Short mmCIF file of C-alpha atoms and ligand atoms in Angstrom, two decimals:
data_model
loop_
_atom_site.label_atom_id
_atom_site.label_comp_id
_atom_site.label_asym_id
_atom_site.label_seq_id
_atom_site.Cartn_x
_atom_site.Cartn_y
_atom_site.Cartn_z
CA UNK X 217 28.48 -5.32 60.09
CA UNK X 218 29.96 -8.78 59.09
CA UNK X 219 27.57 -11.81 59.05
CA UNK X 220 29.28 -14.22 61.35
CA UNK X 221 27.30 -16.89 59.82
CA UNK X 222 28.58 -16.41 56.63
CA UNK X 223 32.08 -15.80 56.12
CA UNK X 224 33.10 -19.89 57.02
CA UNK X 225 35.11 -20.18 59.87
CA UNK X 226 38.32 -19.10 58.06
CA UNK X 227 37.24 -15.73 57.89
CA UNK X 228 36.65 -15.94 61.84
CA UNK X 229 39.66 -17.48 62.35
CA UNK X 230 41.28 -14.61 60.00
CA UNK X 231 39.96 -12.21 62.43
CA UNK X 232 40.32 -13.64 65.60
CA UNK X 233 44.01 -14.22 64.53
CA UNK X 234 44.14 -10.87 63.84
CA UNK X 235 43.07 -10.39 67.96
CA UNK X 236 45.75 -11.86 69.11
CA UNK X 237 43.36 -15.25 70.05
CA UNK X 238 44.07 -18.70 69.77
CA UNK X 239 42.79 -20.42 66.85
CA UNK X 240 40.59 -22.61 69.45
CA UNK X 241 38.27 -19.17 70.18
CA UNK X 242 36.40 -20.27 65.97
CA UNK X 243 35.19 -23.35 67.71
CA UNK X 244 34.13 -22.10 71.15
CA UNK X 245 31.84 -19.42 68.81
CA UNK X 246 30.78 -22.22 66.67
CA UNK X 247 29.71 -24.25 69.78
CA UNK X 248 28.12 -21.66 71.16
CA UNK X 249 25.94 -21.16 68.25
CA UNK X 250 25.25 -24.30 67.28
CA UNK X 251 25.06 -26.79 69.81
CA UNK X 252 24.37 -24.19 73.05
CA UNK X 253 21.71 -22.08 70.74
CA UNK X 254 23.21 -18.92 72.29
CA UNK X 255 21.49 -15.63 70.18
CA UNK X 256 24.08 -13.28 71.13
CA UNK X 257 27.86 -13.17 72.39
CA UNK X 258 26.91 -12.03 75.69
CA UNK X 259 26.19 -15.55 76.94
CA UNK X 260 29.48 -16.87 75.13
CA UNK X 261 31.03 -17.18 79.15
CA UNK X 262 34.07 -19.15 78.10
CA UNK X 263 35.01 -16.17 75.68
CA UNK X 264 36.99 -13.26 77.92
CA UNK X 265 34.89 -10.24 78.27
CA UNK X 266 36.58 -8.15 76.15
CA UNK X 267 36.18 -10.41 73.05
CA UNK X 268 32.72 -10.45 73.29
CA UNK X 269 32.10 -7.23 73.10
CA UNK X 270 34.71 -7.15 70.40
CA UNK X 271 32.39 -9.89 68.52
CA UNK X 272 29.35 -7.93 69.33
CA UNK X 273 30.49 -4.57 67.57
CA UNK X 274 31.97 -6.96 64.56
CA UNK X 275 29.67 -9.17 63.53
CA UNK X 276 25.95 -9.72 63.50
CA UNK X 277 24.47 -12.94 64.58
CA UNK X 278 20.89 -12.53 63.32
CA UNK X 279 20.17 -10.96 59.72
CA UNK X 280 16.37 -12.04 59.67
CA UNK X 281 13.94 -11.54 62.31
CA UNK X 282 10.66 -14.19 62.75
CA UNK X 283 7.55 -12.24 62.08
CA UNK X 284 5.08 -14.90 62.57
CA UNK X 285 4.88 -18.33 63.67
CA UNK X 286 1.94 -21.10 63.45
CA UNK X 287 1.55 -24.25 65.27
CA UNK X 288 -0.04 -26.79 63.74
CA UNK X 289 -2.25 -29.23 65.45
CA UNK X 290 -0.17 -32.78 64.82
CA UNK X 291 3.23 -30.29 66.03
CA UNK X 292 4.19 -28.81 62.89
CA UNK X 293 5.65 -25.20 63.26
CA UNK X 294 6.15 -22.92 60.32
CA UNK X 295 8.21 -19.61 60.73
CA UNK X 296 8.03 -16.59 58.13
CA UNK X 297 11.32 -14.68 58.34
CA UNK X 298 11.46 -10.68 57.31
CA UNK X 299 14.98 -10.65 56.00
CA UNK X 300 17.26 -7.44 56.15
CA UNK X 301 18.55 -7.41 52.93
CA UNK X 302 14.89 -8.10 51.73
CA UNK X 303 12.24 -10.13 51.46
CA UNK X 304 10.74 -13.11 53.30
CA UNK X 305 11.54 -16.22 53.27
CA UNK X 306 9.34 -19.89 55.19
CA UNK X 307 11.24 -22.23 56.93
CA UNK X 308 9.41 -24.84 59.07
CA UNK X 309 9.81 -27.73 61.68
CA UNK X 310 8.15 -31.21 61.54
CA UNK X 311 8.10 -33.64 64.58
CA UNK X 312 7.63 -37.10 63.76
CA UNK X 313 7.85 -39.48 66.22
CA UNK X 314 11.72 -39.30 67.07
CA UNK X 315 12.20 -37.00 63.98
CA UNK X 316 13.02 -33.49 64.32
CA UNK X 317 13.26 -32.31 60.53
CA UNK X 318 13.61 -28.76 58.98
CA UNK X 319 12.62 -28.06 55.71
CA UNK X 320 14.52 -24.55 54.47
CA UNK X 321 13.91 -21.97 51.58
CA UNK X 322 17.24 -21.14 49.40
CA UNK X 323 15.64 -18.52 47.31
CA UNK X 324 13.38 -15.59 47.81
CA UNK X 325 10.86 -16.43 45.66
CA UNK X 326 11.34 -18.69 42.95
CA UNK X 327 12.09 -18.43 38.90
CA UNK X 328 11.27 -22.17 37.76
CA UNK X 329 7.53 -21.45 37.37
CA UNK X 330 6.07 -24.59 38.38
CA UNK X 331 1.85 -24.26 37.45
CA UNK X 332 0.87 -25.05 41.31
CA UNK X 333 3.22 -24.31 43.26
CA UNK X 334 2.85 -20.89 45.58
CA UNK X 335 6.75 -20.02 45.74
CA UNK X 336 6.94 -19.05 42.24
CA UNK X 337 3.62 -16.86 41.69
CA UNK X 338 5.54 -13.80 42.60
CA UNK X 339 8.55 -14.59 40.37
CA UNK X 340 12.42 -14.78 41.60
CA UNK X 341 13.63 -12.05 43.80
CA UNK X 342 17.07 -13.39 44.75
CA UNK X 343 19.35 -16.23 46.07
CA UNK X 344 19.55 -16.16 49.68
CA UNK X 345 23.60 -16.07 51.09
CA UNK X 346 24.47 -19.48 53.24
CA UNK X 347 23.99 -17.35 56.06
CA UNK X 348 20.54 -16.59 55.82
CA UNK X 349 19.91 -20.47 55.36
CA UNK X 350 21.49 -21.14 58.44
CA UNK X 351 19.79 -18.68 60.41
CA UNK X 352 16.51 -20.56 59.49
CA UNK X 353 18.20 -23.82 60.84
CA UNK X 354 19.46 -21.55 64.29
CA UNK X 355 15.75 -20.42 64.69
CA UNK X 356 14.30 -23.71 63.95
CA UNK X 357 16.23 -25.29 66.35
CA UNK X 358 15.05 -22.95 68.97
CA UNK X 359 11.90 -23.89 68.46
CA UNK X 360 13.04 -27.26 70.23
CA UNK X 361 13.49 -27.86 74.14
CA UNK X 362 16.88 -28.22 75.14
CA UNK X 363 17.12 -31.89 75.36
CA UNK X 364 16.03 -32.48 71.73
CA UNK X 365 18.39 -32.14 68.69
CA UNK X 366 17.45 -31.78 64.79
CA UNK X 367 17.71 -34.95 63.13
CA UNK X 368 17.18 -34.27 59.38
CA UNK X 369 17.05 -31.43 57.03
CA UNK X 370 15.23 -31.08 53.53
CA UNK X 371 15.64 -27.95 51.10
CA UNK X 372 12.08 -28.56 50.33
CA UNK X 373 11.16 -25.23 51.24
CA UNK X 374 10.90 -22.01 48.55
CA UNK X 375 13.25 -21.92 45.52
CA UNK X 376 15.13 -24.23 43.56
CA UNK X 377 18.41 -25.22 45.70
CA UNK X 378 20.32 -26.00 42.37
CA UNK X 379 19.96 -22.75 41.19
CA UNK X 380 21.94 -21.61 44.31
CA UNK X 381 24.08 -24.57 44.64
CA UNK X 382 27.50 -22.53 45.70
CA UNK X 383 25.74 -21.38 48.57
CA UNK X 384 23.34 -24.23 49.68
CA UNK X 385 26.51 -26.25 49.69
CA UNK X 386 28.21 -23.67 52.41
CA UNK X 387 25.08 -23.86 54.27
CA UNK X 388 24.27 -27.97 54.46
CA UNK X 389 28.45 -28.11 55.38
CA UNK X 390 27.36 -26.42 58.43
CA UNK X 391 24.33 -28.85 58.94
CA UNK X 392 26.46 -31.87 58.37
CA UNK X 393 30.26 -30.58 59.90
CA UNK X 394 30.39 -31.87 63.66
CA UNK X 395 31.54 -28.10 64.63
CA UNK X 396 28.17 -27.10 63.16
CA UNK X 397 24.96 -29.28 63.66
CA UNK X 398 26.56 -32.31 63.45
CA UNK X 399 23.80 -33.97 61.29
CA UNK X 400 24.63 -36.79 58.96
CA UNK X 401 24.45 -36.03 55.34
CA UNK X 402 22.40 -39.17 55.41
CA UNK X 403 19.30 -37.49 56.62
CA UNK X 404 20.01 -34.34 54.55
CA UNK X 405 17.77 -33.52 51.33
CA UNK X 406 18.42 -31.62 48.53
CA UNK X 407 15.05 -31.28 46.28
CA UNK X 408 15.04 -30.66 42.73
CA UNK X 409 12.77 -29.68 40.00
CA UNK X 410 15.79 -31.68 37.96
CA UNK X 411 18.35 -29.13 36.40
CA UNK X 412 20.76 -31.96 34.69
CA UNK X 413 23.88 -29.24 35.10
CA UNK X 414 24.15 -29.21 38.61
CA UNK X 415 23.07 -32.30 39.50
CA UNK X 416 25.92 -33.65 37.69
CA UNK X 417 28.35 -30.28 39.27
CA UNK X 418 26.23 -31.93 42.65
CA UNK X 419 27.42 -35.80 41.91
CA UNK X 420 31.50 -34.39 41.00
CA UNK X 421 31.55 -31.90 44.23
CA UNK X 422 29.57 -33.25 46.86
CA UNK X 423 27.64 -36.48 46.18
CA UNK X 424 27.14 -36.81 50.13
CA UNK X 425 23.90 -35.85 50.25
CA UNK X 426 19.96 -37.48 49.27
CA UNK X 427 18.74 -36.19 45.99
CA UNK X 428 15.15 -35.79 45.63
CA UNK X 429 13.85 -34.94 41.82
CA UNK X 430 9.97 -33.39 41.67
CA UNK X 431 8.46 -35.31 38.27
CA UNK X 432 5.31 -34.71 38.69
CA UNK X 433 4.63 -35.91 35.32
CA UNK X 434 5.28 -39.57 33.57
CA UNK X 435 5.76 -37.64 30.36
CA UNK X 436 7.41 -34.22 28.27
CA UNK X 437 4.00 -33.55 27.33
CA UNK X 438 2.27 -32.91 30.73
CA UNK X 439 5.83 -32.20 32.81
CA UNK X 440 6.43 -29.19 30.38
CA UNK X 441 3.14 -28.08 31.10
CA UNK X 442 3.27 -28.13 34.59
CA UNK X 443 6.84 -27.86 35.32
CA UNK X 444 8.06 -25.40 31.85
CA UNK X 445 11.45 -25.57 33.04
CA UNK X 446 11.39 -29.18 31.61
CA UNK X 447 10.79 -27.83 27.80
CA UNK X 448 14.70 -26.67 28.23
CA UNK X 449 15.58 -30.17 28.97
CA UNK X 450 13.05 -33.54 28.49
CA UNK X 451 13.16 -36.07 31.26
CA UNK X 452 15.60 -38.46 29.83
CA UNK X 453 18.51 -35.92 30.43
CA UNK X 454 16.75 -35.42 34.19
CA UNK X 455 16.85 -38.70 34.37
CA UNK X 456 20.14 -39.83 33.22
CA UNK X 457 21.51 -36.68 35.56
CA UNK X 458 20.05 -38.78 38.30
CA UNK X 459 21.33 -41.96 37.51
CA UNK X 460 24.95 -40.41 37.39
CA UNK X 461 24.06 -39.03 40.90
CA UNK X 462 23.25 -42.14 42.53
CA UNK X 463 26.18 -43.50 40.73
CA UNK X 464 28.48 -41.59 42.09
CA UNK X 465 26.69 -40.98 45.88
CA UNK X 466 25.65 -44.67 46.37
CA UNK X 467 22.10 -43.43 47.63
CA UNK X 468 19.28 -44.13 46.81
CA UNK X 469 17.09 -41.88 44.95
CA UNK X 470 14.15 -40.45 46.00
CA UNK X 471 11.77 -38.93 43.22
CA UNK X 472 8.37 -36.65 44.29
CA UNK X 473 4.81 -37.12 42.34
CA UNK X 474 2.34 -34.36 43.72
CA UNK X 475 -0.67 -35.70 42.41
CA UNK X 476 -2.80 -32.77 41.32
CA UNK X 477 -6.87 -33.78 40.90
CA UNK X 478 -8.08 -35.07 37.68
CA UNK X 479 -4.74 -33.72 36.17
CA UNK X 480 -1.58 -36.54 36.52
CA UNK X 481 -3.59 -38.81 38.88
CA UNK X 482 -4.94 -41.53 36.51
CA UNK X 483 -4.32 -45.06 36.26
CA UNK X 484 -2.56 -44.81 32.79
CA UNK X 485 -0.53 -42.36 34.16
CA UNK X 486 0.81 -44.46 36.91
CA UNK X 487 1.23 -47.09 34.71
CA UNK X 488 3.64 -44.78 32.40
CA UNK X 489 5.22 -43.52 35.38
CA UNK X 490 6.02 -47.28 36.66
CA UNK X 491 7.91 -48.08 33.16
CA UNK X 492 9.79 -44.70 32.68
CA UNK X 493 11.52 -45.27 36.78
CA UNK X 494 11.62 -49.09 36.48
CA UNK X 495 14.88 -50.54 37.04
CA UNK X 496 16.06 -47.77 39.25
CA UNK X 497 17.12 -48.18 43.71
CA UNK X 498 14.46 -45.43 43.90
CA UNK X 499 11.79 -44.48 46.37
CA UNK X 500 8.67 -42.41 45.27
CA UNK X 501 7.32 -40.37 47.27
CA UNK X 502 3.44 -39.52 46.42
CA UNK X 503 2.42 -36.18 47.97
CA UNK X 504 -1.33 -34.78 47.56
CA UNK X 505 -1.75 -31.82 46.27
CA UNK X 506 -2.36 -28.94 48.99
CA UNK X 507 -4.15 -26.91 47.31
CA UNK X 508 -3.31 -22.99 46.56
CA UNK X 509 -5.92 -19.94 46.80
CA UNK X 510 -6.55 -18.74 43.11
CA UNK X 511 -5.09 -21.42 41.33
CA UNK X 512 -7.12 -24.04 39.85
CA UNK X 513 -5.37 -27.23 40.58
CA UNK X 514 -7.52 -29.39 43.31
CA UNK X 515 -6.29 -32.57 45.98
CA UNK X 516 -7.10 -35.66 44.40
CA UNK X 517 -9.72 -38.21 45.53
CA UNK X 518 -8.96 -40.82 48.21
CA UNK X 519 -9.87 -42.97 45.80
CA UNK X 520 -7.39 -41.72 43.39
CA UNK X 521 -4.46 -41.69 45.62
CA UNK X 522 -4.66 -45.33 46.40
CA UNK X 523 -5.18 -46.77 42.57
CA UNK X 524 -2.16 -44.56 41.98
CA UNK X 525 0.11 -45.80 44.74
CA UNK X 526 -1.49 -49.86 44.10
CA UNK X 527 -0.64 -49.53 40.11
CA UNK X 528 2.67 -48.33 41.34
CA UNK X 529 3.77 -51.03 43.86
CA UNK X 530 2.37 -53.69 41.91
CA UNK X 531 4.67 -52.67 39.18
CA UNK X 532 7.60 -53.13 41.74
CA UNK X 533 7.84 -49.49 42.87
CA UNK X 534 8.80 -48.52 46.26
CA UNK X 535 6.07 -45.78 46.87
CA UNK X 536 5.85 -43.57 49.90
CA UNK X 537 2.67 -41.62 50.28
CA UNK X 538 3.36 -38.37 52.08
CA UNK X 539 1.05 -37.38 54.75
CA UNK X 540 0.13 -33.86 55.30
CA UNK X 541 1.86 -32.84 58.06
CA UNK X 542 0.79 -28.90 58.92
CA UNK X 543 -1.64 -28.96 56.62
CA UNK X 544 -4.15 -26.65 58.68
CA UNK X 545 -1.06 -24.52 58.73
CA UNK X 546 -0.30 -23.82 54.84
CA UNK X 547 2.87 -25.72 55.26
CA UNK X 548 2.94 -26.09 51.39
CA UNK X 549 6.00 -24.03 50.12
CA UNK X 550 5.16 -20.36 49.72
CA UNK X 551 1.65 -20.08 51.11
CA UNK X 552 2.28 -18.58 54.25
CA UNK X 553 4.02 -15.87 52.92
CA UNK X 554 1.29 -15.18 50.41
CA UNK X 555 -1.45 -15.04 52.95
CA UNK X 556 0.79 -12.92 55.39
CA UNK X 557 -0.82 -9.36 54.81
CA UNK X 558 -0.01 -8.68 58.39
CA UNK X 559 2.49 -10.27 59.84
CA UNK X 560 2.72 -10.55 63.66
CA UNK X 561 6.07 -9.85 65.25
CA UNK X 562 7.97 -11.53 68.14
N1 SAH K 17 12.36 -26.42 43.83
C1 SAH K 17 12.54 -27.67 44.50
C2 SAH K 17 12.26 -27.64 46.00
C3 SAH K 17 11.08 -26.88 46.52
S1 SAH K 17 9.47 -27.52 46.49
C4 SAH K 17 11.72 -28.75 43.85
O1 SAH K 17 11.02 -28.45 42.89
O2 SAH K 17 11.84 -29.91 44.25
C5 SAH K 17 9.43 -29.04 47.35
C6 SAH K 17 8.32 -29.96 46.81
O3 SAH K 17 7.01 -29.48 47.14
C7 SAH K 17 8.37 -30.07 45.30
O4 SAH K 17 8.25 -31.42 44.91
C8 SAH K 17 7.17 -29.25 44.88
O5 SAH K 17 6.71 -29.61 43.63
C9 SAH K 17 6.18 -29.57 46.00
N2 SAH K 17 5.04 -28.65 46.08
C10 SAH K 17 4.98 -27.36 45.70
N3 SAH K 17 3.77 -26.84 45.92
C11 SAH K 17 3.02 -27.82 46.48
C12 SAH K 17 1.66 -27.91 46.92
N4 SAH K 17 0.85 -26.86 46.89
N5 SAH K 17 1.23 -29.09 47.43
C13 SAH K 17 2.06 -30.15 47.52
N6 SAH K 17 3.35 -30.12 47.10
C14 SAH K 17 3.81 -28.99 46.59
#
């Protein structure tokens, strides 16, 4: 059975040309998925009967099923999905005062290796289709009461979005089209470990979107320690990559420091970190480490976290210091999957 969700809407069109509809029925399915929430074609009441059940024999809505959901105390929901054509993938929901943000996976699993980070302990499995990144947004979104609407999305969940850029793109043009989602591509995300190629492929195609680039190091030394995808390319190329981004989007860039205990958390380090992005209309955003069973990295200090983000701003750097939203949750990338021996099913 056909995916509706992934074929774009040319391929629905295709076929419901090939019914004998209008060309109108595309956006009546699209509204009904995306704007009514509707989780089958049953519902679809403006559609005649028969073309429903035509839909319903065609094309699958759903692909992945949610196996287990956890609430967090401050609102925070995180959803495993068991995917049919394998694997699981985490996709979860932050509320934040007015914000309603996703944060979606675009790999199963994940092949850049990054020390302390759970996504990548099992290795990379495969790139997940544009479909099966939508779905998380449909299920997310469900999560919601009716009179509330999703206000920002971040591919901050498992794998490395550049590495699946073809279909990310397909995906976020369903977040951001006004037949999908609707969302601006203001408040969409796309996070990096920094792969120079497609962020410059990113800045010729589709420089619409935020860029966010994980450092987590002020120097080759340490970053291709804990980030060995670096030793292929040396943070001047990341860095120049991102310069031609905001170049050619106009946004700002946004670069992520998770400060790992005792490891990249030291004054000197800040102070290396403040000369290297100098100069740049950038936004850091400090996250503390949340740290993963059987790996040896730890959270830093309080005391730690605020020398860090002081050195930083008094060097002129606009520093955000992430809070832990879900934390009693394992909302860090990839740990709910790796602690799901059992999961429950809905
Ligand atoms: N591969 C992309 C996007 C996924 S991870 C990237 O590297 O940006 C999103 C962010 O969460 C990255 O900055 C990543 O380094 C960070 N992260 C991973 N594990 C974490 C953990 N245990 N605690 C805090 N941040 C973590």
């Amino acid at each position: 059975m056909r995916h509706i969700l992934d074929p774009d809407s040319a391929n629905l069109q295709a076929w419901l040309a090939d019914q004998g509809q209008p060309t109108y029925r595309a956006r009546q399915v699209e509204k009904w998925l995306f704007t009514r929430r509707a989780t089958s074609f049953e519902p679809m009441s403006d559609l005649p009967r028969s073309l429903r059940e035509a839909l319903t024999a065609e094309f699958a809505i759903w692909t992945s099923r949610v196996s287990k959901i956890v609430r967090s105390a401050d609102g925070t929901e995180k959803l495993l999905l068991q995917l049919d054509r394998g694997g699981s993938v985490e996709c979860v929901l932050l509320r934040d005062g007015a914000r309603r943000s996703i944060c979606l996976s675009s790999q199963v699993g994940c092949g850049m290796g990054c020390r302390f980070c759970a996504s990548g302990l099992g290795g990379f499995q495969r790139n997940l289709t544009s479909g099966e990144m939508i779905e998380q947004m449909l299920w997310l979104q469900t999560r919601l009461p009716a009179d509330e609407r999703l206000t920002h999305v971040v591919m901050m969940g498992m794998g490395e979005p550049l590495a699946n850029l073809q279909n990310v793109l397909a995906a976020l043009d369903r977040a951001s089209s006004p037949s999908g989602l609707g969302i601006s591509p203001r408040r969409i995300t796309i996070s990096t470990v920094g792969l120079p190629a497609a962020i410059d492929r990113l800045a010729k195609r589709e420089p619409r979107y935020h860029l966010a680039v994980s450092l987590h190091a002020p120097n080759d030394r340490l970053r291709n320690e804990l980030a060995p995808v670096n030793q292929q390319y040396g943070l001047r190329r990341i860095l120049e990559a991102a310069d031609g981004y905001f170049e050619a989007s106009g946004r700002r860039l946004t670069f992520e420091y998770v400060l790992l205990g005792g490891i990249n958390d030291r004054p000197e380090q800040a102070r290396q970190l403040a000369a290297l992005l100098r100069g740049r209309p950038m936004l850091l955003n400090v996250i503390p480490y949340n740290p993963v069973p059987d790996l040896p990295y730890r959270e830093p200090s309080r005391a730690a976290i605020l020398r860090f983000q002081q050195i930083l701003e008094e060097q002129g750097l606009v520093v955000h210091r992430r809070r832990r939203k879900g934390a009693d949750i394992a909302a860090a990338c990839g740990q709910l999957r790796r602690s799901s021996t059992s999961p429950v099913s809905f």
